[in-house]
Amino acid sequence: MHLSSRSLSQLALATLCGLAAPRSRADDVVALARVVVTASPSEHPLVVFVDPKAPAQPIPAHDGAEALRSVPGFVQIRKAGTDGDPVFRGMAGSRLGILLDGETILGGCGNRMDPPTAYVFPSAYDKITVLKGPQTVLYGPGNSAGVVLFERTPVRYPEPGATLTGALTFGSFARNDQFVDVRAGAPLGYVQAAATRTTADDYRDGSGRAVPSHYERWSTHLAAGWTPDAQTTVELSGVVSDGEAAYADRAMDGTSFDRRNLGLRVRRSEISPWLVLLEASAFVNAVDHVMDNFSLRRFTPTAMMPGRAVSNPDRFTIGGRAAATLALGVDTRVVTGLDYQENRHRLRSTRDDPTDPFATKRRMRDASFDVTGLFAEVTHLLTPADRLVAGGRLDSWRAHDERTAVAVGMGTMPNPTAQLHRDASLTSGFLRYEHDLRAMTTAYVGVGHAERFPDYWELVSKESAGSVSAFRAAPEHTTQLDVGVTHRAGSLTASLALFASRIDDYILIQSNVAKPAAMGATRMATITRNVDAVTRGGEASVSYTLGGWRADASIAGVYGRNRTDDRPLAQQPPLETRLGLSYSTPRWSLGTLARWVDAQDRFARNQGNIVGQDLGPTAGFTVFSINAGWKLHEHAQLTAGVDNLTDKTYAEHLSRGGAMVAGFPPPTLRINEPGRTFWAKLQVSF
């Protein structure tokens, strides 16, 4: 395990402090938190909860995409050591809504260097909620695959008090995370301050091959709340973060991920017998992202980048939401409201920064988007055991193409959609029936429909088949059937979720498309096109405890077909099974994780989405990992593990393709996953 002497000293000191602290009688009854290897089965229809502070295997997550890997149906597209893109049920990008404390943060990079989950350090949040499929309308437009909520939970202090939580994580390849969260309050209000930092060196795969993947990221979060009574909370919060990251899949690295965020939340409950809750929020965030081909790697001139090139996109987003929860009688509850979002994307760049510095250039706006949504969702009790849940929303979109020219190869061409305004009114809705078979068992069936407006990466970053601009791409329409059952009784928790969807005008990204160039030549382009598709699949999870033993198992699979091209739908993950077995006492635990991933021979080379493209078939693989936990003190827990125990060389089917990086071995077709990885995490809470 590659740990610095300083890191080892810090870990040893923290461990000794925990051992030396006086033991209270509570030590004998306070159990250590279990190591999460696969998320607990759903206890509510189509909802999965994840504790981001819980110890987990593989190595505890340092960004949002990694935190979701324990949820059956999620995979992460590997780009390097950080900033992977999450994929759920074969769907990625804006099909999967990501909200941080209710706020939308859209990355700036045209090639997805900074997806929304890149700005998440999971331990800084109190809860992660996954809502599957188009079965809610409360959290923004176009979420056909589902919604992920990263949430901090405001807490009112009935009497003066304070809490402190913190964690240190150390691992192979110089992995080093620090996290601290301090909260204090009294009946009238509270304050919170949290800080995170995570770093790692380039990792090596199972064959010892170095992969350019080092990174450093940090963030700070401050919040102040006013709580004049138990029913009222007003919170003002701010976030500042930045970092840098090297990538194995492209010719540039990220040298800055500057983010500034300000948010205001107001909540008032129990207003009257019929007005249960009023909520309102507003936010503004700015992402200023810089990438270049020389700061984090050895500069090597190429035909496409003969000089020291820099690209500096940024995005400014403002938004807000207001909602009311109404009790319309004993059996009916309605949540209704509106949300709003607008974002502006700009870009400046240079082909040779020493002679033409990017910092002196004017930022040019290339696109703007605005959307206003009206929504309502109702839950009605038919009988004590039967419920109907339904919802609908109307989204009014406006997009503006502000490019006068588009980049084509080494040059530019006039933009055929320059100054084009697009307006669209899109609808989404669902109807779900839930039936309690017995006290702790619920079956459900639901039909949902979501209409998704094309995003920046589909409209602005790509061409179309017949034009150098894709700004006229049609919206996507998804209709999906969801059925399933959840069960929790005593030592057994289980869930089964199945889905089948039809997607009209699916927005497909296709690379290596031959298009005419000057002088009768041919060039290769990446285009946006609409096709019709179908998908089906599902997830099953079970957890069983017996004495100190616990077994967790899950299986997830998805099948997709491109009906227009009569071929497999691209970027669909293979069947995956996880099995975890652990034994624990109140003081210590031991556990194992086995992950089986099937071969995938259904692919569509050079087709995919804004996140990745199919590269060809993949063989299956099996990875084993082990972990242990120790309750050092009622306020301290040490967890350690070994991921990829057999040091296997493998790559995920959904992965970015390797790129040539000076000083590193020739790239592999896909970016290989890390080899054997040792790690340890110390958590404290007071």
C-alpha positions in Angstrom: 0.0 0.0 0.0 1.5 3.3 -1.1 1.0 5.6 1.9 3.1 8.6 2.8 4.9 8.7 6.1 2.8 11.7 7.0 -0.4 9.9 6.2 0.6 6.9 8.3 1.5 9.1 11.2 -1.8 10.9 11.1 -3.7 7.5 11.0 -1.6 6.1 13.8 -2.0 9.2 16.0 -5.8 9.2 15.4 -6.0 5.5 16.2 -4.0 5.9 19.4 -6.2 8.8 20.5 -9.2 6.6 20.1 -7.7 3.8 22.1 -6.5 6.0 24.8 -9.8 7.8 25.3 -11.7 6.7 28.4 -14.2 4.1 27.7 -17.8 4.6 28.9 -20.3 1.9 29.7 -22.0 2.9 26.5 -19.1 1.4 24.5 -20.5 -2.1 25.2 -23.8 -1.3 23.5 -22.9 1.2 20.8 -22.5 -1.0 17.6 -20.2 -0.1 14.8 -21.7 0.9 11.5 -21.7 -1.9 9.0 -19.7 -1.7 5.8 -22.0 -1.1 2.8 -21.2 -3.4 -0.1 -24.6 -3.1 -1.9 -27.3 -0.6 -1.0 -30.1 -2.0 1.2 -33.2 -3.1 -0.8 -35.9 -0.6 -1.4 -38.3 -0.2 1.5 -40.6 2.0 -0.5 -41.7 1.6 -4.1 -39.0 2.8 -6.5 -37.0 4.5 -3.8 -33.5 3.7 -2.5 -31.8 5.5 0.4 -28.0 5.6 0.8 -26.1 6.7 3.9 -23.1 8.6 2.3 -21.3 8.7 5.7 -21.4 4.9 6.2 -18.1 3.0 5.5 -18.3 1.2 2.2 -16.5 -1.2 -0.1 -15.0 -0.6 -2.6 -12.9 2.2 -1.1 -15.2 5.0 0.3 -16.4 7.3 -2.4 -14.8 10.7 -3.0 -17.3 11.9 -5.7 -21.0 11.4 -6.4 -20.7 8.8 -9.1 -18.6 6.5 -6.9 -21.2 6.9 -4.1 -23.9 5.5 -6.4 -22.0 2.3 -7.3 -23.5 0.4 -4.4 -27.0 0.9 -5.8 -28.1 -2.0 -8.1 -28.6 -0.7 -11.6 -25.9 2.0 -11.4 -22.5 1.9 -13.0 -19.8 4.5 -13.4 -18.0 5.4 -16.6 -14.3 5.4 -15.9 -12.3 8.4 -17.3 -9.4 8.4 -14.8 -9.3 8.6 -11.0 -12.2 11.0 -10.5 -15.2 12.6 -12.1 -16.8 9.5 -13.6 -20.3 9.8 -15.0 -23.1 7.8 -13.4 -25.3 5.6 -15.6 -28.6 4.1 -14.3 -30.3 1.4 -16.3 -28.2 2.3 -19.3 -29.2 5.9 -19.2 -26.9 8.8 -18.5 -26.5 12.6 -18.8 -29.6 14.7 -18.4 -31.9 11.6 -18.4 -30.8 11.2 -14.8 -31.6 14.3 -12.7 -28.9 15.2 -10.1 -29.8 17.7 -7.4 -27.5 19.0 -4.7 -29.6 20.3 -1.8 -32.3 20.8 -4.3 -30.1 22.8 -6.7 -29.0 22.0 -10.2 -25.3 22.3 -11.0 -24.4 21.9 -14.7 -20.8 21.3 -15.7 -19.0 23.5 -18.1 -16.9 21.0 -20.1 -18.2 20.2 -23.5 -16.7 16.7 -23.2 -18.1 15.9 -19.7 -14.9 16.5 -17.6 -17.1 17.8 -14.8 -20.5 16.1 -14.6 -22.8 17.3 -11.7 -21.6 14.5 -9.5 -18.0 15.8 -9.8 -18.9 18.6 -7.4 -20.1 16.1 -4.7 -18.0 14.9 -1.8 -20.5 12.3 -0.5 -19.6 12.4 3.2 -20.5 16.1 3.3 -24.2 15.1 2.7 -26.6 13.5 5.2 -28.6 11.4 2.8 -28.7 10.2 -0.9 -32.1 9.3 -2.3 -32.6 7.5 -5.6 -36.0 7.8 -7.3 -36.3 5.3 -10.1 -37.9 6.0 -13.5 -40.4 8.6 -14.6 -42.4 8.1 -11.4 -42.2 11.6 -9.9 -42.7 15.1 -11.2 -41.4 17.0 -8.2 -37.7 17.5 -9.1 -37.4 19.1 -12.4 -37.9 18.4 -16.1 -37.0 15.4 -18.3 -35.8 12.9 -15.7 -36.7 9.8 -17.7 -34.2 7.5 -16.0 -34.8 8.8 -12.5 -33.6 11.4 -9.9 -30.7 11.4 -7.4 -31.0 13.8 -4.4 -27.9 14.6 -2.4 -29.2 16.3 0.7 -28.1 18.0 3.8 -30.7 18.0 6.5 -31.2 21.1 8.6 -31.6 20.3 12.3 -33.3 22.5 15.0 -31.6 22.5 18.4 -34.2 22.5 21.2 -31.4 23.5 23.5 -27.9 24.7 23.0 -25.6 22.1 21.6 -22.9 21.2 19.1 -21.7 18.2 17.0 -18.5 17.3 15.2 -18.1 14.6 12.7 -14.9 13.9 10.7 -13.2 11.2 8.7 -9.7 10.4 7.4 -9.3 8.0 4.5 -5.9 6.6 3.3 -5.3 4.1 0.6 -3.0 2.8 -2.1 -1.8 5.2 -4.8 -1.5 7.9 -2.2 -5.2 8.3 -1.7 -5.8 10.7 1.1 -9.3 12.2 2.1 -10.1 14.5 4.9 -13.6 15.6 6.0 -14.8 17.6 8.9 -18.4 18.9 9.7 -19.1 21.1 12.7 -22.6 22.1 13.6 -23.8 24.2 16.6 -27.1 25.7 17.5 -29.7 26.9 20.0 -33.5 27.1 19.8 -33.4 30.2 17.6 -30.9 29.1 15.0 -27.8 27.1 14.0 -24.6 27.3 12.0 -22.7 24.7 10.1 -19.2 24.6 8.6 -17.9 21.7 6.6 -14.6 21.2 4.7 -13.4 18.4 2.4 -10.2 17.5 0.6 -9.3 14.5 -1.5 -6.1 13.7 -3.4 -4.6 10.7 -5.1 -1.7 9.8 -7.4 -1.8 7.9 -10.7 -3.1 4.4 -10.0 -1.9 1.1 -11.5 -4.1 -1.6 -13.0 -3.7 -5.3 -12.1 -0.8 -5.7 -14.5 1.1 -2.8 -12.9 0.4 -0.5 -15.8 0.3 3.2 -14.7 -2.9 5.1 -15.6 -2.8 8.9 -15.7 -5.4 9.6 -13.0 -4.0 11.9 -10.2 -6.3 14.5 -8.8 -6.8 17.0 -5.9 -10.2 18.4 -5.0 -11.4 20.5 -2.1 -14.6 22.2 -1.0 -16.0 24.3 1.9 -19.7 24.7 2.9 -21.1 27.3 5.3 -24.7 27.5 6.4 -26.7 29.6 8.9 -30.3 28.9 9.8 -33.0 30.7 11.7 -35.4 28.5 13.6 -37.8 30.7 15.6 -40.0 27.6 16.3 -40.2 23.9 15.5 -42.2 24.6 12.3 -40.0 27.2 10.7 -36.6 27.0 9.1 -34.8 29.7 7.0 -31.3 28.8 5.8 -28.7 30.7 3.9 -25.8 28.6 2.6 -22.7 28.9 0.4 -20.2 26.6 -1.2 -16.8 27.2 -2.7 -14.8 24.4 -4.3 -11.9 23.8 -6.7 -9.4 21.2 -7.9 -7.5 19.6 -10.7 -7.5 16.2 -12.3 -5.5 14.3 -14.9 -7.4 12.1 -17.4 -6.5 8.9 -19.3 -9.2 9.3 -22.0 -8.3 12.6 -23.7 -5.6 15.1 -24.8 -6.3 17.6 -22.0 -6.5 17.6 -18.2 -8.6 19.7 -15.9 -6.5 22.4 -14.1 -9.4 24.2 -12.4 -12.9 23.3 -11.4 -13.8 26.5 -9.6 -17.4 26.5 -8.2 -19.2 29.2 -6.3 -22.7 28.7 -5.0 -25.2 30.6 -2.9 -28.6 29.2 -1.8 -31.6 30.2 0.3 -34.2 27.7 1.6 -37.4 28.5 3.5 -39.7 25.9 5.1 -42.8 26.3 7.2 -44.9 23.3 8.3 -48.2 22.8 10.1 -49.7 26.1 8.9 -53.3 24.9 9.0 -55.2 21.6 8.9 -55.3 21.8 5.1 -51.9 23.5 4.4 -49.4 21.0 5.6 -46.1 22.5 4.3 -44.8 25.4 2.4 -41.3 25.3 0.8 -39.3 27.8 -1.2 -35.8 27.9 -2.4 -33.5 29.9 -4.7 -30.0 29.4 -5.8 -27.2 30.8 -8.0 -24.1 28.9 -8.9 -21.1 29.6 -11.2 -18.7 26.9 -12.6 -15.5 28.2 -14.1 -13.5 25.3 -15.6 -10.1 25.3 -17.2 -8.4 22.5 -19.1 -5.1 22.4 -20.9 -2.5 20.0 -22.4 0.6 20.9 -20.5 0.0 21.7 -16.8 -0.6 18.2 -15.5 1.2 16.2 -18.2 4.3 16.5 -20.4 3.5 18.7 -23.3 3.6 16.8 -26.6 2.7 18.6 -29.8 0.1 16.9 -32.0 -1.6 17.7 -35.3 -4.7 18.8 -33.5 -2.9 20.6 -30.7 0.5 21.8 -32.0 0.8 24.4 -29.2 0.0 24.7 -25.5 -3.7 24.8 -25.8 -6.2 26.0 -23.1 -10.0 25.8 -23.1 -12.0 27.7 -20.5 -15.7 27.1 -20.5 -17.9 28.5 -17.7 -21.6 28.2 -16.8 -23.8 30.5 -14.8 -27.1 29.0 -13.4 -29.9 30.5 -11.4 -33.0 28.7 -10.3 -35.7 28.4 -7.7 -38.6 26.3 -6.6 -41.8 26.8 -4.5 -44.1 24.1 -3.4 -47.1 23.6 -1.2 -48.3 20.3 0.4 -52.0 20.2 0.8 -54.2 17.9 2.8 -57.5 17.6 0.8 -59.3 15.5 3.3 -58.1 12.6 5.4 -57.2 10.4 2.4 -55.7 12.8 -0.1 -52.5 14.7 -0.1 -51.2 17.0 -2.9 -47.9 18.6 -3.6 -48.0 21.3 -6.1 -45.8 24.2 -7.2 -43.4 25.5 -9.8 -39.7 25.5 -10.5 -37.5 27.7 -12.7 -34.0 27.4 -14.1 -31.9 29.4 -16.5 -28.3 28.8 -17.4 -25.7 30.6 -19.7 -22.7 28.9 -21.1 -19.6 30.7 -22.3 -16.3 29.7 -23.7 -12.8 31.1 -24.4 -9.8 29.3 -25.7 -6.4 29.5 -27.2 -4.2 27.3 -29.3 -0.9 28.6 -27.9 -1.2 30.1 -24.4 2.4 31.5 -24.2 1.9 33.7 -27.2 -1.9 34.2 -27.0 -2.9 33.9 -23.3 -6.5 32.7 -22.8 -6.9 34.9 -19.7 -6.7 38.0 -21.9 -9.5 36.8 -24.2 -13.1 37.8 -24.0 -15.6 35.1 -22.9 -18.0 34.4 -25.7 -21.5 33.1 -24.9 -22.5 30.1 -27.1 -25.9 29.0 -25.7 -28.5 29.8 -23.2 -31.4 27.7 -21.8 -34.5 28.7 -19.7 -37.2 26.4 -18.4 -40.2 27.0 -16.2 -42.2 24.0 -14.8 -45.5 23.6 -13.2 -46.2 20.4 -11.3 -48.7 18.6 -9.1 -48.4 15.2 -7.5 -51.2 13.5 -5.5 -51.4 10.5 -3.2 -54.8 9.1 -2.5 -55.7 6.3 -0.1 -58.3 4.1 -1.7 -58.4 1.7 1.3 -55.9 1.3 4.2 -54.0 -1.1 1.9 -54.4 0.6 -1.4 -53.0 3.8 -2.8 -53.0 5.7 -6.0 -50.1 8.1 -6.7 -50.3 10.3 -9.8 -48.6 13.4 -11.1 -48.2 15.7 -14.0 -46.0 18.6 -15.0 -45.7 21.1 -17.9 -42.3 22.5 -18.8 -41.9 25.6 -21.0 -38.5 25.6 -22.6 -36.6 28.3 -24.5 -33.1 27.8 -26.0 -30.9 30.3 -27.9 -28.0 29.3 -30.1 -25.6 32.3 -29.8 -22.7 30.9 -31.9 -21.8 32.8 -35.1 -19.4 30.0 -36.1 -18.8 26.4 -35.2 -15.5 24.6 -34.9 -14.9 22.0 -37.6 -11.6 20.2 -37.4 -8.8 22.8 -37.2 -11.0 25.5 -38.6 -14.4 27.0 -38.3 -17.6 27.3 -40.4 -20.5 29.7 -40.3 -23.2 28.5 -37.9 -26.4 27.6 -39.9 -28.5 28.0 -36.7 -26.9 31.2 -35.5 -29.3 33.2 -33.3 -31.9 30.6 -33.6 -34.5 30.5 -30.7 -36.3 27.3 -29.9 -39.4 27.1 -27.8 -41.1 24.0 -26.6 -43.8 23.0 -24.2 -43.2 19.5 -22.9 -45.4 17.4 -20.6 -44.6 14.6 -18.2 -46.8 12.5 -15.9 -47.3 9.2 -14.2 -49.9 7.0 -12.5 -49.0 4.3 -9.9 -51.1 1.8 -8.0 -49.6 0.5 -4.7 -51.1 -2.4 -2.7 -50.0 -3.7 0.7 -50.1 -7.4 0.5 -49.4 -7.6 4.2 -48.0 -5.3 6.9 -44.5 -5.1 5.5 -45.0 -6.1 1.9 -46.0 -3.7 -0.9 -46.6 -4.4 -4.6 -46.9 -1.7 -7.2 -47.4 -1.1 -10.9 -47.0 2.3 -12.6 -46.9 3.9 -16.0 -44.9 7.1 -16.5 -44.2 9.4 -19.4 -41.3 12.0 -19.6 -40.5 14.4 -22.4 -36.9 15.6 -22.4 -35.6 18.7 -24.1 -32.1 18.1 -25.7 -29.3 19.4 -23.4 -26.2 21.5 -24.2 -24.0 18.5 -25.1 -26.6 17.2 -27.6 -27.5 20.6 -29.2 -24.3 22.6 -29.1 -21.3 20.3 -28.7 -22.3 18.1 -31.7 -23.2 18.2 -35.4 -26.2 16.7 -37.1 -26.1 14.3 -40.0 -26.8 17.1 -42.6 -25.4 20.1 -40.9 -22.5 21.3 -38.7 -25.1 22.2 -36.1 -27.4 19.9 -34.1 -29.4 22.7 -32.6 -32.6 21.4 -34.2 -32.5 18.0 -32.6 -36.0 16.8 -31.5 -37.0 16.3 -27.9 -37.0 12.8 -26.5 -40.2 11.0 -25.4 -40.1 8.1 -22.9 -43.0 6.0 -21.8 -42.2 3.4 -19.2 -44.0 0.6 -17.2 -42.6 -0.1 -13.7 -43.7 -3.1 -11.6 -42.2 -4.5 -8.4 -42.5 -5.5 -4.8 -40.8 -4.5 -1.6 -40.7 -6.6 1.6 -39.3 -6.0 5.1 -40.0 -8.3 8.0 -37.7 -9.1 10.8 -34.3 -10.2 9.5 -35.3 -10.2 5.8 -35.5 -7.2 3.5 -36.0 -7.7 -0.2 -37.1 -5.8 -3.3 -37.7 -6.5 -7.0 -38.1 -3.7 -9.6 -38.8 -4.4 -13.3 -39.3 -1.9 -16.1 -40.0 -1.8 -19.8 -39.8 1.5 -21.8 -40.4 2.8 -25.3 -38.3 5.8 -26.2 -39.4 7.8 -29.3 -36.9 10.2 -30.7 -34.1 8.8 -28.5 -31.2 11.2 -28.8 -28.3 9.1 -30.0 -24.7 10.4 -30.2 -22.7 8.7 -33.0 -19.0 9.2 -33.7 -16.8 8.5 -36.7 -19.4 9.6 -39.2 -17.9 10.4 -42.6 -18.8 13.9 -43.8 -17.5 15.9 -46.7 -14.6 18.3 -46.2 -12.9 20.9 -48.4 -11.3 19.9 -51.7 -13.4 16.7 -52.0 -11.8 15.2 -48.8 -13.7 13.4 -46.1 -13.6 14.2 -42.4 -14.9 12.2 -39.4 -17.6 13.9 -37.2 -19.6 13.2 -34.1 -23.3 13.8 -34.6 -26.6 14.0 -32.8 -29.5 12.0 -34.3 -32.9 10.9 -33.2 -33.9 7.2 -33.3 -36.6 5.0 -31.7 -35.6 2.6 -29.0 -36.9 0.2 -26.4 -35.3 -0.9 -23.1 -36.2 -3.4 -20.4 -34.6 -4.8 -17.3 -34.6 -4.5 -13.6 -32.9 -5.0 -10.2 -33.4 -7.4 -7.3 -31.9 -7.1 -3.9 -32.1 -9.1 -0.7 -30.6 -8.7 2.7 -30.8 -11.3 5.5 -29.4 -11.2 9.1 -29.1 -14.1 11.5 -27.3 -13.4 14.7 -24.1 -11.6 13.9 -24.2 -12.8 10.3 -25.5 -10.7 7.4 -25.8 -11.6 3.7 -26.5 -9.0 1.0 -27.1 -9.9 -2.6 -28.2 -8.0 -5.7 -28.6 -8.5 -9.4 -29.2 -5.9 -12.1 -29.6 -6.1 -15.8 -30.8 -4.1 -18.8 -31.5 -4.9 -22.4 -31.8 -2.1 -25.1 -32.6 -2.1 -28.8 -32.3 0.7 -31.4 -35.4 0.0 -33.5 -34.5 2.5 -36.1 -31.1 0.9 -36.9 -32.2 -2.6 -35.9 -29.3 -3.1 -33.7 -28.5 -3.1 -30.0 -28.9 0.2 -28.2 -25.5 1.5 -27.3 -24.1 2.0 -23.8 -26.0 -0.7 -22.0 -24.2 -2.4 -19.1 -23.9 -6.2 -18.8 -25.7 -8.2 -16.1 -24.1 -7.7 -12.7 -24.4 -9.6 -9.5 -23.0 -8.7 -6.0 -22.8 -10.9 -3.0 -21.7 -9.6 0.4 -21.2 -11.7 3.5 -20.2 -10.3 6.9 -20.0 -11.2 10.6 -20.1 -8.5 13.2 -20.2 -8.0 17.0 -20.7 -4.6 18.7 -17.0 -4.1 18.7 -15.6 -5.6 15.4 -16.7 -7.0 12.0 -15.3 -8.9 9.1 -16.8 -9.0 5.6 -16.3 -10.0 2.0 -17.7 -8.8 -1.4 -17.8 -10.7 -4.6 -18.8 -8.9 -7.8 -19.6 -10.9 -10.9 -20.1 -9.0 -14.2 -21.2 -10.9 -17.3 -19.7 -10.6 -20.8 -21.3 -8.1 -23.1 -21.5 -8.9 -26.8 -24.5 -6.7 -27.5 -23.0 -3.4 -28.6 -23.1 -0.7 -31.3 -19.6 0.5 -32.0 -19.3 4.3 -32.3 -22.8 4.9 -30.9 -23.8 6.0 -27.5 -24.7 9.2 -25.6 -23.0 12.4 -24.4 -21.1 10.3 -21.8 -19.5 7.6 -23.8 -19.5 5.4 -27.0 -19.5 1.7 -27.5 -16.0 0.4 -28.1 -16.8 -3.3 -28.8 -17.5 -6.5 -26.8 -16.1 -7.2 -23.3 -15.4 -10.4 -21.4 -16.9 -11.0 -18.0 -14.9 -10.7 -14.8 -15.1 -11.5 -11.1 -13.6 -9.3 -8.4 -13.2 -10.2 -4.7 -12.7 -7.7 -1.9 -12.5 -8.0 1.9 -13.1 -5.6 4.8 -12.9 -5.3 8.6 -14.2 -2.8 11.1 -13.3 -2.0 14.7 -15.1 0.2 17.2 -12.2 1.9 18.8 -14.4 4.0 21.1 -18.1 5.0 21.2 -17.1 8.1 19.2 -14.6 6.5 16.8 -14.6 3.7 14.3 -11.8 2.3 12.1 -12.6 0.5 8.8 -10.1 -1.1 6.5 -10.3 -3.2 3.4 -8.6 -4.6 0.3 -10.4 -4.1 -3.1 -9.6 -6.3 -6.1 -7.9 -8.8 -3.7 -6.5 -10.9 -6.6 -5.0 -7.9 -8.4 -7.1 -8.7 -11.5 -6.6 -6.7 -14.7 -10.0 -5.7 -16.1 -12.1 -2.9 -17.5 -15.8 -2.1 -17.3 -17.9 -2.4 -20.4 -19.0 1.2 -20.0 -15.7 3.0 -20.0 -14.0 5.8 -22.0 -11.4 4.8 -24.5 -7.7 5.3 -23.6 -5.7 8.1 -25.1 -2.0 8.5 -25.7 -0.4 10.4 -22.7 3.3 11.2 -22.8 5.3 9.3 -20.2 2.7 6.5 -19.8 2.4 3.1 -21.5 0.5 2.9 -24.8 -3.3 3.2 -24.0 -5.6 0.2 -23.7 -8.8 0.1 -25.6 -10.7 0.8 -22.4 -9.4 2.5 -19.2 -8.5 -0.4 -16.9 -9.8 -0.3 -13.3 -7.3 0.0 -10.4 -5.4 -3.1 -9.3 -5.2 -4.3 -5.7 -6.1 -1.4 -3.5 -5.6 -1.2 0.3 -7.5 1.4 2.3 -8.4 2.5 5.8 -11.0 5.0 7.0 -11.2 6.5 10.5 -14.5 8.1 11.5 -15.1 10.2 14.6 -18.3 11.7 15.9 -18.9 13.9 19.0 
